[in-house]
Amino acid sequence: MKVPFLNLYAQYLEIKDEIHAAFDDILQRTAFISGKYNERFEKEFREAIGAPYCLATSCGTSALHMALWALGLGPGDEVIVPVNTFIATSEVVSLTGAKPVFVDHDPETYNIDVTKIEAAITPRTKAIIPVHLYGQPANMDAIGEIARRCNLVVIEDACQAHLARFNGTMVGNFGRVAAFSFFPGKNLGAYGDAGAVVTNDESLHETIRRLRVHGGIERYIHDIEGHCYRMSEFQAAVLCVKLPHLRRWTARRQRVADMYRGFLDGVEQVTLPSVLEGAEHVYHLFVIRAPSDRREELRSYLNEQGIGAGLHYPIPLHLQKAYARFGHRLGDFPVAEQSCREILSLPMCPMLQDSQVEYVCEKIRAFFSR
Ligand SMILES: Cc1ncc(COP(=O)(O)O)c(C=O)c1O
């Protein structure tokens, strides 16, 4: 049996006719930029998240970058980010000229450790970017409380957590502004790069609207300098087709996660992901832990059995060459360093068959009973 890490082709087959009809429509009208699909997607995504404003962007990175840019962050400012995330979260801080300041993660949920945030705050700290990693909301009660007390702006990185909720509120509604990614493998994925910014702040929304297209709303009139960060109509069309299926696909991810939990229950060497009280996890990734001295062997064994497994992420940010300038060393963020040696992402997507989930778990059991 083959169990790919992600099966986008099977998903495409489910929606093929609608996708082809939308692409054909765009081609017939040769309306490739800022057309009706962008408008429709912004409205429908805003409604899905329950946020007042939404802007479609070229990717999640540009969405985050514009959020920080519009907030006026820049040289001399510090922004707190978790040390275990995709590098885009910290890259956008540097893009504004501000400094990313890393905080270790919680060993149970892999999200930022809220008990370690305050020690990282200095008089220069202006903002915090909680990441809802792997599809699980960060502890937004604790983060919101620290942000209020220390006067920090909260920018949510919701790139992996479409439709996730914390205490009943959907992610994207906790911070001043939030960014989503629609990279193809995300829970809601386009057929190329795409993203969105959502906010409840009208003036921020207006600034980002300008930043997105060279600083102006009217063509060749530039109120400020901006960038070219808009979404292609083809990507917006894919997202319009996929959005109505997102709830069902999310429920299937949650069902797959339950099945993994059931079938792996009692495998002593495997640690299953924990869910924070009040959090609704949408399982962008299903990340287990295995003893560090056997993780690589397990990964190769699964690959030999036709099972795709990934590492998210193999090196924590403070040890990446890109951040050598900060002078961090092994031992600075011990929890994330240990997790990196143990984590393994199992296949996860709504198209996984029950029999495939069962097969993955059987092989994990077989590995540990050898
Ligand atoms: C946590 C996180 N932040 C930001 C991004 C950036 O999104 P994009 O790849 O759409 O630019 C991603 C996507 O990979 C992500 O997973």
PDB file of C-alpha atoms and ligand atoms in Angstrom, residues 58-64 84-92 131-134 157-160 179-184 186 192-195 284 313, ligand 1:
ATOM      1  CA  SER A  58       0.161  36.744  -2.937  1.00  0.00           C
ATOM      2  CA  CYS A  59       1.096  34.379  -0.063  1.00  0.00           C
ATOM      3  CA  GLY A  60       1.102  34.040   3.717  1.00  0.00           C
ATOM      4  CA  THR A  61       4.531  35.637   3.973  1.00  0.00           C
ATOM      5  CA  SER A  62       3.396  38.803   2.184  1.00  0.00           C
ATOM      6  CA  ALA A  63       0.255  38.854   4.354  1.00  0.00           C
ATOM      7  CA  LEU A  64       2.385  38.786   7.507  1.00  0.00           C
ATOM      8  CA  ASN A  84       9.668  26.434  16.482  1.00  0.00           C
ATOM      9  CA  THR A  85       7.858  27.655  13.394  1.00  0.00           C
ATOM     10  CA  PHE A  86       8.355  28.044   9.670  1.00  0.00           C
ATOM     11  CA  ILE A  87      10.948  30.765   9.052  1.00  0.00           C
ATOM     12  CA  ALA A  88       8.415  33.082   7.365  1.00  0.00           C
ATOM     13  CA  THR A  89       7.173  34.084  10.854  1.00  0.00           C
ATOM     14  CA  SER A  90      10.537  35.606  11.753  1.00  0.00           C
ATOM     15  CA  GLU A  91      11.643  36.639   8.254  1.00  0.00           C
ATOM     16  CA  VAL A  92       8.883  39.218   8.033  1.00  0.00           C
ATOM     17  CA  VAL A 131       1.711  30.900  15.625  1.00  0.00           C
ATOM     18  CA  HIS A 132      -1.157  28.393  15.739  1.00  0.00           C
ATOM     19  CA  LEU A 133       1.265  25.643  14.881  1.00  0.00           C
ATOM     20  CA  TYR A 134       0.223  22.400  13.202  1.00  0.00           C
ATOM     21  CA  ASP A 157       0.201  33.711  12.317  1.00  0.00           C
ATOM     22  CA  ALA A 158      -2.799  31.562  11.389  1.00  0.00           C
ATOM     23  CA  CYS A 159      -1.101  30.152   8.288  1.00  0.00           C
ATOM     24  CA  GLN A 160      -1.600  26.555   9.483  1.00  0.00           C
ATOM     25  CA  ALA A 179      -2.304  36.177   8.344  1.00  0.00           C
ATOM     26  CA  PHE A 180      -3.346  32.993   6.555  1.00  0.00           C
ATOM     27  CA  SER A 181      -1.457  30.981   3.954  1.00  0.00           C
ATOM     28  CA  PHE A 182      -3.088  29.059   1.128  1.00  0.00           C
ATOM     29  CA  PHE A 183       0.094  27.277   0.044  1.00  0.00           C
ATOM     30  CA  PRO A 184      -1.122  24.134  -1.797  1.00  0.00           C
ATOM     31  CA  LYS A 186      -2.385  23.921   3.681  1.00  0.00           C
ATOM     32  CA  GLY A 192       0.249  28.024  -6.246  1.00  0.00           C
ATOM     33  CA  ASP A 193       1.127  30.682  -3.675  1.00  0.00           C
ATOM     34  CA  ALA A 194      -1.693  32.647  -2.052  1.00  0.00           C
ATOM     35  CA  GLY A 195      -2.580  34.160   1.327  1.00  0.00           C
ATOM     36  CA  HIS A 284      -2.826  20.704   9.514  1.00  0.00           C
ATOM     37  CA  TYR A 313      10.735  21.400  11.625  1.00  0.00           C
TER      38      TYR A 313
HETATM   39  C1  LIG B   1       3.508  29.073  10.258  1.00  0.00           C
HETATM   40  C2  LIG B   1       3.653  29.635   8.884  1.00  0.00           C
HETATM   41  N1  LIG B   1       3.832  30.962   8.739  1.00  0.00           N
HETATM   42  C3  LIG B   1       3.953  31.530   7.536  1.00  0.00           C
HETATM   43  C4  LIG B   1       3.902  30.783   6.393  1.00  0.00           C
HETATM   44  C5  LIG B   1       4.102  31.459   5.078  1.00  0.00           C
HETATM   45  O1  LIG B   1       3.108  31.196   4.168  1.00  0.00           O
HETATM   46  P1  LIG B   1       3.428  31.180   2.588  1.00  0.00           P
HETATM   47  O2  LIG B   1       4.220  29.956   2.296  1.00  0.00           O
HETATM   48  O3  LIG B   1       2.059  31.158   1.963  1.00  0.00           O
HETATM   49  O4  LIG B   1       4.152  32.428   2.274  1.00  0.00           O
HETATM   50  C6  LIG B   1       3.701  29.410   6.474  1.00  0.00           C
HETATM   51  C7  LIG B   1       3.595  28.579   5.275  1.00  0.00           C
HETATM   52  O5  LIG B   1       4.323  27.739   4.936  1.00  0.00           O
HETATM   53  C8  LIG B   1       3.593  28.805   7.760  1.00  0.00           C
HETATM   54  O6  LIG B   1       3.429  27.493   7.897  1.00  0.00           O
END
